[in-house]
Amino acid sequence: ATIPAATWTASPVPSATAPPYRPGYWTVRTPFHWSHDGRPFESEHFTVYSDGATLGEKERFAAEAEEAFEFIIDFLGITESELCFPAAPGKLEIYAATGHANELEGGFAYYGGFLFAYDQSDYRTYGLRWPDSFLFGPLFTHEITHDVAFLLVGPRSSDSLLVATWFDEGLAVLVSDDVPYHINTLSQLDLLREELAGIPGAGNPTLIGVWEEIPYQYFTDEMMNKLYALFGLSVRYLADTYGGETCARVYLDVRGGMSFDEAFMNQYGMSVGEYQETFFSRMEEYLP
């Protein structure tokens, strides 16, 4: 996810002359000015940095990221030639943080890569018990979906500015299928609407254009999972009805100079306002 400024505290900026600090895109585009061990691992599309991950862990992270990247490209029906990678180094960064769990829970995507914090002991225990499974699979797919969206728009992309939060997060939820609350029936939707009645839109996710519109007390794991489920439903309907490739085309239209509202109209033949007003009636026809 890309988290609003109100929920994080910037970490201290390390000295640029004291090893092993090497500035990365994350020091410019995120509040987390973390140093690394100076031994990144590179794959075709990713460079993996860390403050303590082993070479084997970095290699596994890169391999899983490459697999997720290929899946996302196929899901969205796009080609690599449509992506605007950072000019230097021309790849996406992954920062695997072993010592910053107090600063970041989960992932943080930005134009150029993403960061995530993990407990090495838990990760290794999981790997021993389930060696063929990857603990961070859904997280990687979610964050790399954000990264691909950023690359579709280009360097001027930023969260909650060029594309509405509900659409941006909904796409990442849809592609990664990583939310424990799956809305498959109208009764499930009605229940979540009651629990999220205090959020703008009273359970209508399409009314949340920017993160800052969400009351701070809703930033708990349980409530955010429920809100993410609504975001995912709103984009799942669009993908099922109009085709998954239209989601990517929205970002490309924004890159071409359209506003999000204009791009939405161009791809779906209705305004954002019309979708907001008809959201629940559409769900009544869409969900059993």
CSV table of C-alpha atoms in Angstrom, one decimal:
chain,number,residue,atom,x,y,z
A,1,ALA,CA,0.0,0.0,0.0
A,2,THR,CA,0.9,3.6,-0.2
A,3,ILE,CA,0.2,5.1,3.2
A,4,PRO,CA,-0.9,8.7,3.9
A,5,ALA,CA,1.5,11.0,5.7
A,6,ALA,CA,-0.6,11.2,8.8
A,7,THR,CA,0.2,7.5,9.7
A,8,TRP,CA,4.0,7.5,9.5
A,9,THR,CA,7.0,9.1,11.1
A,10,ALA,CA,10.1,9.9,9.0
A,11,SER,CA,13.2,7.9,10.0
A,12,PRO,CA,16.5,9.8,10.5
A,13,VAL,CA,18.6,10.5,7.5
A,14,PRO,CA,21.9,8.7,7.7
A,15,SER,CA,25.2,10.3,6.7
A,16,ALA,CA,25.8,10.0,3.0
A,17,THR,CA,29.5,9.5,3.6
A,18,ALA,CA,29.3,6.8,6.3
A,19,PRO,CA,29.2,3.3,4.8
A,20,PRO,CA,27.2,1.2,4.2
A,21,TYR,CA,24.8,3.9,3.2
A,22,ARG,CA,23.9,4.1,-0.4
A,23,PRO,CA,21.1,6.5,-1.5
A,24,GLY,CA,18.3,4.8,-3.3
A,25,TYR,CA,15.0,6.0,-4.7
A,26,TRP,CA,13.3,5.2,-1.4
A,27,THR,CA,15.3,8.0,0.3
A,28,VAL,CA,13.8,10.5,-2.1
A,29,ARG,CA,10.2,9.2,-2.6
A,30,THR,CA,9.4,7.8,0.9
A,31,PRO,CA,9.9,9.0,4.5
A,32,PHE,CA,12.1,5.9,5.2
A,33,HIS,CA,15.8,6.9,4.8
A,34,TRP,CA,17.2,3.5,5.4
A,35,SER,CA,20.7,2.4,4.7
A,36,HIS,CA,21.6,-1.0,3.4
A,37,ASP,CA,24.5,-3.5,3.5
A,38,GLY,CA,26.0,-2.5,0.2
A,39,ARG,CA,25.4,-5.9,-1.4
A,40,PRO,CA,22.3,-5.7,-3.5
A,41,PHE,CA,21.1,-8.6,-5.6
A,42,GLU,CA,20.0,-7.9,-9.2
A,43,SER,CA,17.6,-9.7,-11.5
A,44,GLU,CA,16.1,-8.7,-14.8
A,45,HIS,CA,13.6,-6.1,-13.5
A,46,PHE,CA,14.5,-5.8,-9.8
A,47,THR,CA,17.4,-4.8,-7.5
A,48,VAL,CA,17.0,-6.1,-3.9
A,49,TYR,CA,18.5,-4.1,-1.1
A,50,SER,CA,18.5,-5.0,2.6
A,51,ASP,CA,20.0,-4.1,5.9
A,52,GLY,CA,20.4,-7.8,6.9
A,53,ALA,CA,18.9,-10.3,4.5
A,54,THR,CA,21.1,-13.1,3.4
A,55,LEU,CA,22.1,-13.5,-0.3
A,56,GLY,CA,19.8,-16.4,-0.5
A,57,GLU,CA,16.9,-14.4,0.8
A,58,LYS,CA,17.6,-11.6,-1.6
A,59,GLU,CA,17.7,-14.0,-4.5
A,60,ARG,CA,14.4,-15.6,-3.5
A,61,PHE,CA,12.8,-12.1,-3.2
A,62,ALA,CA,14.0,-11.2,-6.7
A,63,ALA,CA,12.7,-14.5,-8.1
A,64,GLU,CA,9.3,-14.1,-6.5
A,65,ALA,CA,9.1,-10.5,-7.7
A,66,GLU,CA,9.9,-11.5,-11.2
A,67,GLU,CA,7.1,-14.1,-11.1
A,68,ALA,CA,4.6,-11.5,-9.7
A,69,PHE,CA,5.7,-8.9,-12.3
A,70,GLU,CA,5.0,-11.3,-15.2
A,71,PHE,CA,1.6,-12.3,-13.7
A,72,ILE,CA,0.6,-8.6,-13.3
A,73,ILE,CA,1.6,-7.7,-16.8
A,74,ASP,CA,-0.4,-10.5,-18.2
A,75,PHE,CA,-3.4,-9.8,-16.0
A,76,LEU,CA,-3.5,-6.1,-17.1
A,77,GLY,CA,-3.0,-7.0,-20.8
A,78,ILE,CA,0.0,-4.7,-21.2
A,79,THR,CA,3.6,-4.9,-22.5
A,80,GLU,CA,6.8,-3.8,-20.9
A,81,SER,CA,7.2,-1.2,-23.6
A,82,GLU,CA,4.3,0.7,-22.1
A,83,LEU,CA,6.0,1.1,-18.7
A,84,CYS,CA,8.2,4.1,-17.8
A,85,PHE,CA,10.9,2.7,-15.6
A,86,PRO,CA,13.1,5.1,-13.6
A,87,ALA,CA,15.9,6.4,-15.9
A,88,ALA,CA,18.6,5.1,-13.5
A,89,PRO,CA,19.0,2.3,-12.7
A,90,GLY,CA,16.2,1.3,-15.0
A,91,LYS,CA,14.9,-1.3,-12.6
A,92,LEU,CA,12.5,-1.5,-9.6
A,93,GLU,CA,14.0,-1.5,-6.1
A,94,ILE,CA,12.9,-3.8,-3.3
A,95,TYR,CA,14.1,-3.0,0.2
A,96,ALA,CA,13.8,-5.9,2.5
A,97,ALA,CA,14.0,-4.4,6.0
A,98,THR,CA,15.0,-6.7,8.9
A,99,GLY,CA,15.5,-4.0,11.5
A,100,HIS,CA,12.6,-1.5,10.9
A,101,ALA,CA,9.5,-3.3,11.9
A,102,ASN,CA,8.8,-0.5,14.4
A,103,GLU,CA,8.6,2.0,11.4
A,104,LEU,CA,6.8,0.0,8.8
A,105,GLU,CA,4.2,-2.8,9.0
A,106,GLY,CA,3.6,-4.5,5.7
A,107,GLY,CA,4.7,-2.7,2.5
A,108,PHE,CA,5.1,0.8,1.1
A,109,ALA,CA,5.1,1.3,-2.7
A,110,TYR,CA,6.5,4.3,-4.5
A,111,TYR,CA,7.5,5.2,-8.1
A,112,GLY,CA,10.6,3.1,-8.4
A,113,GLY,CA,10.0,0.2,-6.0
A,114,PHE,CA,8.7,-0.8,-2.6
A,115,LEU,CA,9.8,-1.5,0.9
A,116,PHE,CA,8.7,-4.1,3.3
A,117,ALA,CA,9.7,-5.1,6.9
A,118,TYR,CA,9.9,-8.7,8.0
A,119,ASP,CA,11.0,-10.9,10.9
A,120,GLN,CA,13.8,-13.1,9.7
A,121,SER,CA,13.1,-15.8,12.3
A,122,ASP,CA,9.4,-16.1,11.3
A,123,TYR,CA,10.3,-16.0,7.6
A,124,ARG,CA,12.9,-18.8,8.0
A,125,THR,CA,10.7,-20.9,10.2
A,126,TYR,CA,7.9,-20.6,7.6
A,127,GLY,CA,10.3,-21.5,4.8
A,128,LEU,CA,11.4,-24.7,6.6
A,129,ARG,CA,7.8,-25.8,7.2
A,130,TRP,CA,6.5,-24.9,3.7
A,131,PRO,CA,9.6,-24.6,1.4
A,132,ASP,CA,7.5,-24.4,-1.8
A,133,SER,CA,5.3,-21.6,-0.5
A,134,PHE,CA,6.3,-17.9,-0.2
A,135,LEU,CA,5.2,-16.1,2.9
A,136,PHE,CA,5.1,-12.7,1.2
A,137,GLY,CA,3.5,-13.7,-2.1
A,138,PRO,CA,0.3,-11.6,-1.7
A,139,LEU,CA,2.2,-8.6,-0.4
A,140,PHE,CA,4.7,-8.7,-3.3
A,141,THR,CA,1.9,-9.0,-5.8
A,142,HIS,CA,0.0,-6.1,-4.2
A,143,GLU,CA,2.9,-3.8,-4.0
A,144,ILE,CA,4.3,-4.6,-7.4
A,145,THR,CA,0.8,-3.9,-8.8
A,146,HIS,CA,1.2,-0.4,-7.3
A,147,ASP,CA,4.6,-0.2,-8.9
A,148,VAL,CA,3.3,-1.2,-12.3
A,149,ALA,CA,0.6,1.4,-12.0
A,150,PHE,CA,3.2,4.0,-11.2
A,151,LEU,CA,5.2,2.9,-14.2
A,152,LEU,CA,2.2,3.2,-16.4
A,153,VAL,CA,1.7,6.9,-15.4
A,154,GLY,CA,5.4,7.7,-15.2
A,155,PRO,CA,7.6,9.7,-12.9
A,156,ARG,CA,5.0,12.3,-12.0
A,157,SER,CA,2.8,9.6,-10.4
A,158,SER,CA,2.0,9.8,-6.7
A,159,ASP,CA,-0.6,8.3,-4.5
A,160,SER,CA,-4.0,10.0,-4.0
A,161,LEU,CA,-3.1,12.7,-6.5
A,162,LEU,CA,-3.4,11.5,-10.1
A,163,VAL,CA,-5.6,8.4,-9.6
A,164,ALA,CA,-8.3,8.1,-6.9
A,165,THR,CA,-7.4,6.0,-3.9
A,166,TRP,CA,-10.3,3.7,-4.2
A,167,PHE,CA,-9.3,2.8,-7.8
A,168,ASP,CA,-5.6,2.5,-7.1
A,169,GLU,CA,-6.0,0.3,-4.0
A,170,GLY,CA,-8.9,-1.6,-5.5
A,171,LEU,CA,-6.7,-2.7,-8.4
A,172,ALA,CA,-3.9,-3.9,-6.2
A,173,VAL,CA,-6.4,-5.9,-4.1
A,174,LEU,CA,-8.0,-7.4,-7.1
A,175,VAL,CA,-4.8,-8.5,-8.7
A,176,SER,CA,-3.2,-9.8,-5.5
A,177,ASP,CA,-6.4,-11.3,-4.0
A,178,ASP,CA,-4.8,-10.6,-0.6
A,179,VAL,CA,-7.6,-9.4,1.6
A,180,PRO,CA,-9.2,-11.8,4.1
A,181,TYR,CA,-12.6,-10.3,3.6
A,182,HIS,CA,-13.9,-11.4,0.2
A,183,ILE,CA,-17.3,-9.9,-0.7
A,184,ASN,CA,-19.1,-12.5,-2.7
A,185,THR,CA,-22.7,-11.8,-1.6
A,186,LEU,CA,-25.0,-8.9,-1.0
A,187,SER,CA,-25.4,-9.9,2.6
A,188,GLN,CA,-21.6,-9.6,3.1
A,189,LEU,CA,-21.6,-6.2,1.4
A,190,ASP,CA,-24.5,-5.0,3.7
A,191,LEU,CA,-22.6,-6.1,6.8
A,192,LEU,CA,-19.5,-4.2,5.8
A,193,ARG,CA,-21.5,-1.1,5.0
A,194,GLU,CA,-22.8,-1.1,8.5
A,195,GLU,CA,-19.4,-1.5,10.0
A,196,LEU,CA,-17.9,1.2,7.9
A,197,ALA,CA,-20.8,3.7,8.2
A,198,GLY,CA,-18.5,6.3,9.7
A,199,ILE,CA,-16.3,6.5,6.6
A,200,PRO,CA,-17.2,9.0,3.9
A,201,GLY,CA,-19.7,7.3,1.6
A,202,ALA,CA,-21.0,5.1,4.4
A,203,GLY,CA,-19.6,2.0,2.8
A,204,ASN,CA,-19.5,3.3,-0.8
A,205,PRO,CA,-15.8,2.9,-1.6
A,206,THR,CA,-15.9,5.0,-4.7
A,207,LEU,CA,-16.4,8.2,-2.6
A,208,ILE,CA,-12.9,7.9,-1.1
A,209,GLY,CA,-10.8,9.9,-3.5
A,210,VAL,CA,-7.8,10.4,-1.2
A,211,TRP,CA,-6.5,8.6,1.9
A,212,GLU,CA,-6.9,11.7,4.1
A,213,GLU,CA,-10.7,11.4,3.8
A,214,ILE,CA,-10.6,8.3,6.0
A,215,PRO,CA,-10.9,9.0,9.8
A,216,TYR,CA,-7.8,8.1,11.6
A,217,GLN,CA,-9.5,5.6,13.9
A,218,TYR,CA,-10.2,3.4,11.0
A,219,PHE,CA,-6.5,2.8,10.4
A,220,THR,CA,-6.4,-0.6,12.1
A,221,ASP,CA,-5.6,-3.9,10.5
A,222,GLU,CA,-9.2,-5.2,10.9
A,223,MET,CA,-10.9,-2.1,9.6
A,224,MET,CA,-8.5,-1.5,6.7
A,225,ASN,CA,-8.9,-5.1,5.6
A,226,LYS,CA,-12.6,-4.5,5.4
A,227,LEU,CA,-12.2,-1.2,3.5
A,228,TYR,CA,-9.7,-2.8,1.1
A,229,ALA,CA,-12.3,-5.5,0.4
A,230,LEU,CA,-14.7,-2.8,-0.7
A,231,PHE,CA,-12.0,-1.2,-2.8
A,232,GLY,CA,-11.4,-4.5,-4.4
A,233,LEU,CA,-15.1,-5.1,-5.1
A,234,SER,CA,-15.4,-1.7,-6.8
A,235,VAL,CA,-12.6,-2.5,-9.3
A,236,ARG,CA,-13.5,-6.2,-9.7
A,237,TYR,CA,-16.9,-5.1,-11.0
A,238,LEU,CA,-15.3,-2.8,-13.6
A,239,ALA,CA,-12.8,-5.5,-14.6
A,240,ASP,CA,-15.5,-8.2,-14.9
A,241,THR,CA,-17.9,-5.9,-16.8
A,242,TYR,CA,-15.5,-4.0,-19.1
A,243,GLY,CA,-12.4,-6.1,-19.2
A,244,GLY,CA,-9.3,-6.1,-17.0
A,245,GLU,CA,-7.2,-4.3,-19.5
A,246,THR,CA,-9.3,-1.1,-19.1
A,247,CYS,CA,-7.8,-0.7,-15.6
A,248,ALA,CA,-4.3,-0.3,-17.1
A,249,ARG,CA,-5.7,2.0,-19.8
A,250,VAL,CA,-7.0,4.4,-17.2
A,251,TYR,CA,-3.4,4.9,-16.0
A,252,LEU,CA,-2.2,5.3,-19.6
A,253,ASP,CA,-4.8,7.9,-20.3
A,254,VAL,CA,-3.7,9.8,-17.2
A,255,ARG,CA,-0.1,9.6,-18.5
A,256,GLY,CA,-1.4,11.1,-21.7
A,257,GLY,CA,-2.7,14.2,-19.9
A,258,MET,CA,-6.2,13.3,-18.8
A,259,SER,CA,-7.5,13.7,-15.3
A,260,PHE,CA,-8.6,10.6,-13.5
A,261,ASP,CA,-12.3,11.6,-14.1
A,262,GLU,CA,-11.6,12.0,-17.8
A,263,ALA,CA,-9.8,8.7,-18.1
A,264,PHE,CA,-12.5,6.9,-16.2
A,265,MET,CA,-15.1,8.3,-18.6
A,266,ASN,CA,-13.0,7.4,-21.6
A,267,GLN,CA,-12.6,3.7,-20.5
A,268,TYR,CA,-16.0,3.0,-19.0
A,269,GLY,CA,-18.4,5.4,-20.8
A,270,MET,CA,-19.7,6.9,-17.5
A,271,SER,CA,-18.5,9.5,-15.2
A,272,VAL,CA,-17.0,8.8,-11.8
A,273,GLY,CA,-20.0,10.6,-10.3
A,274,GLU,CA,-22.4,8.2,-12.1
A,275,TYR,CA,-20.5,5.2,-10.8
A,276,GLN,CA,-20.7,6.6,-7.3
A,277,GLU,CA,-24.4,7.2,-7.5
A,278,THR,CA,-25.2,3.8,-9.0
A,279,PHE,CA,-22.7,1.7,-7.2
A,280,PHE,CA,-25.0,-0.1,-4.8
A,281,SER,CA,-27.7,-0.7,-7.5
A,282,ARG,CA,-25.0,-2.2,-9.7
A,283,MET,CA,-23.8,-4.4,-6.8
A,284,GLU,CA,-27.4,-5.6,-6.4
A,285,GLU,CA,-27.3,-6.9,-9.9
A,286,TYR,CA,-23.6,-8.1,-9.7
A,287,LEU,CA,-23.6,-10.0,-6.4
A,288,PRO,CA,-25.9,-13.0,-5.6
